[in-house]
């Protein structure tokens, strides 16, 4: 099966839309990354219940659009920052999509370029311990202009590959220097 859709969950933005409080922002790389920062002053808390509702909504949206397979980038940091435990997050995500068809939804664990070494270690431990089969890949995303060095993620991606996960890297989206693409 070939993926028909590459989606980022954007849990906080989905919650803002549900509350009628979508952020109106100008488009620039700096504005984009500021709005997605965990330290953004207007950040909304997102819960496991929010995650399950967002996944239900996403499934319906994509079903209505005729999509039959979705790879959803899921960044655990936003949920973990709100006190959700890793096991709770993984279990809730898995149970919300494992039974779904038309479309099938599968997760790609998104890791941000500004992640701390400790968080990268946590991700490696979770991947090495085994993720449910609804997790099919790992993705590196984030501000490559401020965090161009990807060497801290090499071992993480090697562990993911050894565990059978696919890999994607966001590169070349916010910089014009193609060296960043080659580094990625």
XYZ file of N, CA, C and O in Angstrom:
736
model
N 0.847 -1.180 0.000
C 0.000 0.000 0.000
C 0.895 1.245 0.000
O 1.866 1.316 0.731
N 0.563 2.218 -0.783
C 1.313 3.463 -0.859
C 0.573 4.520 -0.048
O -0.641 4.671 -0.185
N 1.289 5.244 0.819
C 0.608 6.283 1.600
C -0.053 7.313 0.685
O 0.517 7.710 -0.314
N -1.228 7.686 1.034
C -1.942 8.692 0.259
C -1.888 10.048 0.925
O -2.216 11.037 0.296
N -1.506 10.087 2.175
C -1.514 11.359 2.867
C -0.454 11.373 3.952
O -0.327 10.431 4.720
N 0.295 12.455 3.998
C 1.296 12.719 5.036
C 0.703 13.848 5.867
O 0.449 14.925 5.346
N 0.431 13.590 7.135
C -0.274 14.558 7.972
C 0.478 14.761 9.287
O 1.011 13.820 9.853
N 0.483 15.996 9.764
C 0.944 16.298 11.113
C -0.316 16.507 11.949
O -1.253 17.178 11.517
N -0.339 15.942 13.144
C -1.542 16.022 13.963
C -1.852 17.449 14.395
O -3.000 17.859 14.401
N -0.844 18.222 14.776
C -1.031 19.590 15.263
C -2.120 19.635 16.334
O -3.153 20.294 16.188
N -1.915 18.936 17.459
C -2.978 18.817 18.458
C -3.427 20.141 19.051
O -4.616 20.345 19.279
N -2.485 21.043 19.280
C -2.892 22.314 19.876
C -3.731 23.137 18.902
O -4.729 23.742 19.286
N -3.350 23.138 17.624
C -4.128 23.892 16.634
C -5.519 23.290 16.463
O -6.505 24.011 16.343
N -5.618 21.958 16.481
C -6.938 21.319 16.406
C -7.795 21.724 17.601
O -8.988 21.961 17.471
N -7.191 21.805 18.775
C -7.950 22.206 19.964
C -8.387 23.664 19.836
O -9.522 24.007 20.163
N -7.496 24.514 19.340
C -7.862 25.924 19.143
C -9.042 26.045 18.180
O -9.970 26.819 18.415
N -9.001 25.289 17.089
C -10.096 25.337 16.128
C -11.402 24.877 16.762
O -12.458 25.478 16.541
N -11.342 23.816 17.562
C -12.538 23.306 18.233
C -13.109 24.329 19.208
O -14.321 24.411 19.402
N -12.223 25.122 19.795
C -12.657 26.152 20.742
C -12.964 27.482 20.065
O -13.325 28.447 20.732
N -12.777 27.546 18.748
C -12.999 28.795 18.020
C -11.931 29.825 18.300
O -12.181 31.026 18.200
N -10.720 29.373 18.635
C -9.642 30.293 19.010
C -8.399 30.071 18.173
O -7.286 30.143 18.665
N -8.571 29.805 16.895
C -7.429 29.556 16.027
C -6.492 30.757 16.030
O -6.936 31.903 16.060
N -5.204 30.466 16.019
C -4.224 31.537 15.976
C -4.205 32.162 14.588
O -4.141 31.450 13.596
N -4.272 33.457 14.535
C -4.076 34.149 13.264
C -2.649 34.655 13.302
O -2.271 35.431 14.161
N -1.848 34.144 12.361
C -0.445 34.521 12.378
C 0.055 34.721 10.955
O -0.437 34.102 10.038
N 1.024 35.576 10.853
C 1.637 35.765 9.543
C 2.522 34.565 9.255
O 2.996 33.899 10.164
N 2.725 34.301 7.986
C 3.523 33.144 7.626
C 4.981 33.529 7.458
O 5.348 34.352 6.631
N 5.811 32.933 8.272
C 7.260 32.994 8.140
C 7.792 31.817 8.939
O 7.106 31.326 9.841
N 8.991 31.362 8.635
C 9.535 30.262 9.431
C 9.581 30.595 10.924
O 9.220 29.774 11.754
N 10.005 31.808 11.274
C 10.093 32.181 12.687
C 8.718 32.149 13.352
O 8.567 31.636 14.464
N 7.699 32.677 12.673
C 6.344 32.676 13.239
C 5.814 31.251 13.382
O 5.174 30.911 14.375
N 6.088 30.410 12.388
C 5.646 29.014 12.435
C 6.235 28.303 13.642
O 5.527 27.679 14.418
N 7.570 28.386 13.810
C 8.205 27.672 14.907
C 7.867 28.281 16.256
O 7.759 27.562 17.247
N 7.673 29.599 16.317
C 7.252 30.226 17.572
C 5.871 29.722 17.991
O 5.645 29.394 19.146
N 4.953 29.645 17.043
C 3.595 29.194 17.358
C 3.568 27.739 17.814
O 2.676 27.333 18.551
N 4.542 26.937 17.396
C 4.587 25.519 17.756
C 5.501 25.226 18.941
O 5.654 24.082 19.341
N 6.092 26.249 19.502
C 7.023 26.070 20.607
C 6.297 25.663 21.889
O 5.214 26.164 22.201
N 6.917 24.769 22.642
C 6.346 24.376 23.935
C 6.391 25.525 24.931
O 5.670 25.502 25.925
N 7.216 26.529 24.661
C 7.300 27.669 25.578
C 6.438 28.852 25.125
O 6.493 29.916 25.723
N 5.633 28.651 24.083
C 4.755 29.728 23.604
C 3.806 30.129 24.738
O 3.166 29.269 25.345
N 3.687 31.431 25.035
C 2.882 31.860 26.191
C 1.390 31.514 26.087
O 0.735 31.336 27.107
N 0.855 31.385 24.899
C -0.570 31.078 24.755
C -0.848 29.602 24.524
O -1.934 29.224 24.098
N 0.136 28.742 24.816
C 0.020 27.306 24.550
C -1.148 26.703 25.324
O -1.345 26.959 26.496
N -1.914 25.884 24.616
C -3.019 25.166 25.244
C -2.562 23.767 25.650
O -1.776 23.140 24.951
N -3.096 23.287 26.744
C -2.812 21.931 27.185
C -3.607 20.947 26.332
O -4.759 21.209 25.986
N -2.983 19.832 25.978
C -3.687 18.778 25.250
C -3.578 17.483 26.041
O -2.541 17.185 26.613
N -4.654 16.734 26.058
C -4.759 15.530 26.874
C -4.920 14.294 25.996
O -5.084 14.385 24.780
N -4.936 13.132 26.632
C -5.193 11.885 25.921
C -6.606 11.903 25.345
O -6.829 11.437 24.225
N -7.554 12.449 26.083
C -8.929 12.558 25.564
C -8.954 13.430 24.312
O -9.652 13.111 23.344
N -8.187 14.528 24.317
C -8.073 15.370 23.117
C -7.506 14.550 21.966
O -8.027 14.583 20.852
N -6.437 13.804 22.228
C -5.802 12.988 21.190
C -6.811 12.026 20.576
O -6.920 11.933 19.353
N -7.553 11.346 21.400
C -8.515 10.373 20.883
C -9.600 11.057 20.049
O -9.997 10.540 19.014
N -10.046 12.232 20.476
C -11.048 12.963 19.698
C -10.452 13.445 18.377
O -11.095 13.356 17.330
N -9.206 13.943 18.402
C -8.564 14.411 17.177
C -8.406 13.273 16.178
O -8.603 13.448 14.976
N -8.053 12.093 16.674
C -7.885 10.941 15.791
C -9.215 10.516 15.189
O -9.291 10.177 14.003
N -10.262 10.562 15.980
C -11.608 10.246 15.479
C -12.006 11.257 14.405
O -12.508 10.879 13.337
N -11.769 12.543 14.676
C -12.097 13.595 13.708
C -11.281 13.448 12.428
O -11.812 13.570 11.321
N -9.984 13.185 12.581
C -9.106 13.023 11.423
C -9.571 11.852 10.562
O -9.624 11.958 9.337
N -9.922 10.757 11.192
C -10.390 9.590 10.448
C -11.632 9.956 9.632
O -11.723 9.644 8.446
N -12.570 10.627 10.268
C -13.794 11.025 9.567
C -13.464 11.969 8.402
O -13.977 11.795 7.291
N -12.614 12.976 8.653
C -12.247 13.941 7.608
C -11.642 13.236 6.391
O -11.994 13.539 5.247
N -10.726 12.321 6.653
C -10.051 11.649 5.550
C -10.956 10.627 4.867
O -10.861 10.416 3.661
N -11.844 10.020 5.627
C -12.823 9.106 5.041
C -13.726 9.865 4.080
O -14.001 9.402 2.965
N -14.168 11.032 4.477
C -15.020 11.868 3.630
C -14.291 12.315 2.360
O -14.930 12.559 1.346
N -12.971 12.400 2.430
C -12.170 12.810 1.275
C -11.754 11.635 0.403
O -11.066 11.819 -0.602
N -12.104 10.429 0.794
C -11.785 9.257 -0.006
C -10.363 8.741 0.161
O -9.895 7.936 -0.637
N -9.671 9.188 1.197
C -8.316 8.729 1.460
C -8.404 7.327 2.060
O -9.281 7.046 2.872
N -7.481 6.427 1.667
C -7.552 5.089 2.245
C -6.361 4.726 3.131
O -6.371 3.683 3.777
N -5.335 5.587 3.181
C -4.203 5.331 4.062
C -3.594 6.658 4.475
O -3.339 7.519 3.630
N -3.356 6.815 5.780
C -2.789 8.049 6.321
C -1.588 7.695 7.186
O -1.683 6.815 8.047
N -0.474 8.363 6.952
C 0.649 8.295 7.873
C 0.665 9.607 8.638
O 0.852 10.675 8.063
N 0.437 9.484 9.918
C 0.246 10.641 10.784
C 1.484 10.871 11.644
O 1.880 9.987 12.412
N 2.083 12.038 11.500
C 3.229 12.406 12.322
C 2.704 12.776 13.701
O 1.900 13.684 13.840
N 3.170 12.050 14.713
C 2.729 12.272 16.090
C 3.944 12.648 16.931
O 4.860 11.846 17.107
N 3.937 13.881 17.417
C 5.022 14.358 18.267
C 4.620 14.153 19.727
O 3.662 14.765 20.199
N 5.333 13.312 20.451
C 4.946 13.051 21.839
C 5.229 14.207 22.789
O 4.606 14.305 23.849
N 6.139 15.123 22.432
C 6.570 16.157 23.381
C 5.428 17.000 23.916
O 5.386 17.319 25.092
N 4.497 17.383 23.057
C 3.410 18.258 23.503
C 2.552 17.556 24.560
O 2.135 18.156 25.532
N 2.311 16.276 24.385
C 1.518 15.521 25.351
C 2.303 15.264 26.627
O 1.776 15.393 27.731
N 3.573 14.902 26.481
C 4.413 14.650 27.649
C 4.567 15.913 28.486
O 4.587 15.850 29.720
N 4.663 17.068 27.832
C 4.789 18.340 28.548
C 3.543 18.655 29.373
O 3.604 19.431 30.324
N 2.425 18.037 29.022
C 1.180 18.250 29.760
C 0.915 17.151 30.783
O -0.190 17.002 31.270
N 1.943 16.342 31.073
C 1.823 15.342 32.122
C 1.351 13.972 31.674
O 1.140 13.090 32.502
N 1.163 13.779 30.373
C 0.779 12.465 29.869
C 2.021 11.584 29.888
O 3.094 12.006 29.475
N 1.905 10.380 30.387
C 3.028 9.439 30.438
C 3.178 8.745 29.083
O 2.192 8.533 28.372
N 4.412 8.383 28.744
C 4.695 7.706 27.478
C 3.763 6.523 27.243
O 3.187 6.385 26.174
N 3.656 5.637 28.236
C 2.834 4.429 28.069
C 1.380 4.780 27.779
O 0.739 4.153 26.942
N 0.886 5.788 28.469
C -0.500 6.235 28.267
C -0.681 6.793 26.860
O -1.675 6.493 26.185
N 0.273 7.575 26.393
C 0.198 8.174 25.063
C 0.224 7.101 23.978
O -0.635 7.093 23.084
N 1.184 6.199 24.062
C 1.322 5.152 23.050
C 0.086 4.256 23.038
O -0.458 3.933 21.974
N -0.375 3.878 24.207
C -1.551 3.009 24.303
C -2.803 3.696 23.757
O -3.582 3.089 23.015
N -3.000 4.965 24.125
C -4.184 5.700 23.654
C -4.154 5.880 22.140
O -5.185 5.710 21.468
N -2.997 6.214 21.604
C -2.875 6.395 20.154
C -3.161 5.073 19.446
O -3.966 5.020 18.503
N -2.526 4.012 19.917
C -2.695 2.695 19.299
C -4.155 2.243 19.352
O -4.716 1.829 18.337
N -4.762 2.329 20.515
C -6.147 1.835 20.643
C -7.128 2.669 19.827
O -8.161 2.158 19.391
N -6.799 3.933 19.574
C -7.701 4.792 18.806
C -7.704 4.461 17.318
O -8.698 4.706 16.632
N -6.601 3.894 16.799
C -6.525 3.680 15.350
C -6.356 2.228 14.915
O -6.528 1.923 13.737
N -6.016 1.343 15.824
C -5.688 -0.042 15.449
C -6.810 -0.719 14.670
O -6.552 -1.500 13.759
N -8.044 -0.418 14.994
C -9.197 -1.081 14.365
C -9.736 -0.330 13.148
O -10.644 -0.825 12.478
N -9.194 0.838 12.848
C -9.760 1.678 11.793
C -9.413 1.177 10.396
O -8.307 0.707 10.144
N -10.374 1.310 9.505
C -10.165 1.044 8.079
C -10.796 2.191 7.308
O -11.578 2.961 7.846
N -10.455 2.274 6.058
C -11.011 3.279 5.141
C -11.120 4.661 5.768
O -12.230 5.160 5.923
N -10.079 5.321 6.135
C -8.698 4.958 5.910
C -8.060 4.257 7.108
O -8.479 4.424 8.248
N -7.013 3.529 6.797
C -6.114 3.015 7.807
C -5.257 4.197 8.247
O -4.830 5.003 7.412
N -5.034 4.325 9.543
C -4.150 5.380 10.050
C -2.981 4.716 10.762
O -3.176 3.845 11.600
N -1.785 5.131 10.413
C -0.570 4.636 11.041
C 0.258 5.832 11.493
O 0.192 6.914 10.906
N 1.038 5.622 12.541
C 1.811 6.706 13.138
C 3.264 6.682 12.720
O 3.874 5.627 12.571
N 3.802 7.885 12.575
C 5.227 8.103 12.418
C 5.618 8.966 13.613
O 5.072 10.056 13.805
N 6.497 8.448 14.454
C 6.924 9.152 15.659
C 7.788 10.336 15.256
O 8.865 10.155 14.683
N 7.313 11.528 15.515
C 8.023 12.745 15.122
C 8.927 13.204 16.258
O 8.488 13.327 17.396
N 10.184 13.449 15.932
C 11.160 13.957 16.883
C 11.645 15.297 16.350
O 12.003 15.410 15.175
N 11.633 16.297 17.197
C 12.032 17.640 16.779
C 13.541 17.827 16.869
O 14.197 17.277 17.746
N 14.057 18.646 15.960
C 15.495 18.931 15.910
C 16.002 19.589 17.193
O 17.182 19.487 17.496
N 15.140 20.275 17.923
C 15.583 20.933 19.151
C 15.418 20.036 20.381
O 15.523 20.498 21.512
N 15.200 18.745 20.163
C 15.049 17.808 21.280
C 16.340 17.702 22.082
O 17.434 17.746 21.521
N 16.177 17.520 23.379
C 17.329 17.354 24.252
C 17.902 15.941 24.093
O 17.180 15.018 23.687
N 19.168 15.764 24.426
C 19.728 14.408 24.397
C 18.926 13.429 25.264
O 18.745 12.274 24.888
N 18.415 13.902 26.389
C 17.604 13.041 27.250
C 16.332 12.577 26.570
O 15.932 11.413 26.701
N 15.682 13.472 25.837
C 14.461 13.094 25.124
C 14.779 12.110 23.999
O 14.025 11.159 23.770
N 15.880 12.328 23.308
C 16.294 11.417 22.243
C 16.532 10.026 22.836
O 16.117 9.018 22.262
N 17.168 9.965 24.002
C 17.387 8.681 24.690
C 16.053 8.024 25.039
O 15.904 6.809 24.892
N 15.086 8.821 25.528
C 13.757 8.273 25.839
C 13.113 7.664 24.595
O 12.527 6.577 24.661
N 13.216 8.373 23.480
C 12.646 7.860 22.231
C 13.312 6.558 21.829
O 12.634 5.597 21.437
N 14.644 6.507 21.946
C 15.357 5.279 21.601
C 14.898 4.124 22.486
O 14.672 3.011 21.995
N 14.749 4.386 23.774
C 14.324 3.330 24.699
C 12.924 2.835 24.346
O 12.669 1.625 24.352
N 12.024 3.741 24.018
C 10.646 3.355 23.650
C 10.639 2.537 22.370
O 9.922 1.546 22.257
N 11.404 2.972 21.399
C 11.461 2.249 20.123
C 12.086 0.872 20.332
O 11.567 -0.139 19.854
N 13.186 0.825 21.069
C 13.883 -0.438 21.300
C 13.021 -1.421 22.102
O 13.084 -2.627 21.885
N 12.203 -0.911 23.013
C 11.317 -1.773 23.807
C 10.174 -2.328 22.964
O 9.534 -3.301 23.342
N 9.922 -1.686 21.838
C 8.879 -2.149 20.929
C 7.642 -1.275 20.961
O 7.014 -1.125 22.002
N 7.339 -0.718 19.834
C 6.122 0.072 19.677
C 5.045 -0.817 19.069
O 5.351 -1.789 18.371
N 3.775 -0.487 19.279
C 2.709 -1.261 18.637
C 2.836 -1.182 17.108
O 3.445 -0.247 16.572
N 2.240 -2.134 16.397
C 2.354 -2.148 14.936
C 1.695 -0.957 14.241
O 1.902 -0.766 13.045
N 0.942 -0.149 14.979
C 0.372 1.063 14.380
C 1.441 2.144 14.199
O 1.196 3.146 13.539
N 2.624 1.945 14.774
C 3.749 2.867 14.594
C 4.658 2.280 13.521
O 5.210 1.193 13.703
N 4.780 2.988 12.404
C 5.491 2.438 11.252
C 6.762 3.202 10.878
O 7.472 2.794 9.968
N 7.038 4.301 11.561
C 8.213 5.067 11.170
C 8.607 6.095 12.202
O 7.958 6.272 13.235
N 9.687 6.787 11.888
C 10.205 7.874 12.703
C 10.516 9.037 11.760
O 10.880 8.822 10.603
N 10.356 10.244 12.265
C 10.525 11.440 11.442
C 11.300 12.484 12.230
O 11.078 12.647 13.432
N 12.194 13.178 11.563
C 12.896 14.307 12.162
C 12.350 15.577 11.531
O 12.324 15.707 10.304
N 11.903 16.487 12.373
C 11.316 17.737 11.888
C 11.842 18.891 12.736
O 12.510 18.684 13.735
N 11.500 20.085 12.353
C 11.868 21.248 13.146
C 12.681 22.255 12.363
O 12.905 22.117 11.163
N 13.130 23.253 13.073
C 13.797 24.403 12.485
C 15.243 24.071 12.117
O 16.145 24.158 12.943
N 15.446 23.697 10.864
C 16.788 23.317 10.432
C 17.727 24.512 10.317
O 18.947 24.329 10.323
N 17.201 25.729 10.247
C 18.087 26.891 10.188
C 18.729 27.142 11.557
O 19.880 27.543 11.634
N 18.005 26.878 12.622
C 18.551 27.055 13.978
C 19.195 25.782 14.511
O 20.002 25.840 15.429
N 18.807 24.637 13.977
C 19.321 23.346 14.451
C 19.769 22.500 13.254
O 19.155 21.478 12.945
N 20.838 22.930 12.575
C 21.248 22.239 11.356
C 21.965 20.905 11.605
O 22.010 20.056 10.723
N 22.528 20.725 12.792
C 23.306 19.521 13.075
C 22.379 18.351 13.397
O 21.664 18.368 14.395
N 22.401 17.342 12.555
C 21.549 16.166 12.760
C 22.334 14.989 13.332
O 21.761 13.907 13.525
N 23.605 15.185 13.647
C 24.439 14.077 14.115
C 23.919 13.461 15.414
O 24.124 12.266 15.642
N 23.243 14.221 16.248
C 22.700 13.688 17.501
C 21.552 12.718 17.314
O 21.117 12.075 18.276
N 21.075 12.579 16.083
C 19.944 11.703 15.806
C 20.330 10.420 15.078
O 19.481 9.572 14.832
N 21.603 10.276 14.727
C 22.057 9.129 13.943
C 21.752 7.817 14.664
O 21.198 6.882 14.073
N 22.088 7.729 15.940
C 21.848 6.492 16.688
C 20.356 6.219 16.823
O 19.919 5.069 16.708
N 19.570 7.253 17.046
C 18.114 7.089 17.135
C 17.567 6.464 15.856
O 16.779 5.519 15.902
N 18.005 6.968 14.720
C 17.512 6.438 13.450
C 18.037 5.031 13.189
O 17.342 4.216 12.583
N 19.243 4.729 13.673
C 19.775 3.368 13.531
C 18.950 2.385 14.369
O 18.634 1.282 13.912
N 18.593 2.783 15.584
C 17.749 1.939 16.440
C 16.390 1.735 15.774
O 15.862 0.620 15.737
N 15.819 2.801 15.252
C 14.514 2.701 14.580
C 14.594 1.746 13.388
O 13.709 0.899 13.209
N 15.639 1.855 12.594
C 15.795 0.970 11.429
C 15.947 -0.482 11.873
O 15.353 -1.387 11.275
N 16.721 -0.707 12.936
C 16.918 -2.068 13.442
C 15.607 -2.664 13.951
O 15.438 -3.885 13.948
N 14.690 -1.811 14.360
C 13.377 -2.268 14.841
C 12.343 -2.323 13.724
O 11.158 -2.563 13.975
N 12.772 -2.063 12.492
C 11.882 -2.187 11.344
C 11.049 -0.964 11.016
O 10.117 -1.041 10.219
N 11.381 0.175 11.618
C 10.627 1.397 11.327
C 11.191 2.112 10.108
O 12.412 2.131 9.894
N 10.321 2.723 9.329
C 10.735 3.569 8.222
C 11.269 4.889 8.756
O 11.139 5.187 9.947
N 11.863 5.674 7.890
C 12.447 6.944 8.309
C 12.142 8.041 7.301
O 12.194 7.808 6.096
N 11.807 9.208 7.829
C 11.675 10.405 7.004
C 12.355 11.549 7.745
O 12.462 11.528 8.974
N 12.824 12.523 6.992
C 13.465 13.699 7.569
C 12.952 14.915 6.813
O 12.988 14.946 5.581
N 12.477 15.899 7.554
C 12.116 17.165 6.937
C 13.406 17.940 6.686
O 14.191 18.153 7.607
N 13.616 18.344 5.459
C 14.830 19.081 5.103
C 14.538 19.960 3.900
O 13.761 19.603 3.031
N 15.159 21.117 3.896
C 15.021 22.023 2.766
C 13.730 22.822 2.774
O 13.415 23.486 1.794
N 12.992 22.784 3.861
C 11.710 23.495 3.900
C 11.862 24.973 4.238
O 11.090 25.791 3.775
N 12.849 25.289 5.073
C 12.969 26.667 5.545
C 14.332 27.284 5.285
O 14.623 28.353 5.781
N 15.169 26.586 4.553
C 16.489 27.121 4.216
C 16.720 26.940 2.727
O 16.144 26.054 2.098
N 17.579 27.778 2.175
C 17.852 27.675 0.744
C 19.157 26.945 0.472
O 19.460 26.635 -0.667
N 19.909 26.660 1.518
C 21.190 25.977 1.384
C 20.958 24.474 1.277
O 20.459 23.845 2.200
N 21.327 23.871 0.143
C 21.071 22.447 -0.039
C 21.996 21.549 0.784
O 21.784 20.354 0.873
N 22.997 22.124 1.441
C 23.861 21.312 2.318
C 23.053 20.711 3.462
O 23.351 19.604 3.920
N 22.038 21.407 3.939
C 21.187 20.883 5.000
C 20.436 19.636 4.557
O 20.220 18.719 5.343
N 20.042 19.604 3.313
C 19.356 18.423 2.766
C 20.307 17.246 2.763
O 19.968 16.141 3.169
N 21.537 17.475 2.311
C 22.527 16.390 2.268
C 22.899 15.928 3.662
O 23.112 14.726 3.882
N 23.005 16.856 4.637
C 23.299 16.445 6.024
C 22.174 15.548 6.536
O 22.419 14.543 7.179
N 20.936 15.946 6.258
C 19.786 15.147 6.709
C 19.797 13.789 6.053
O 19.531 12.790 6.677
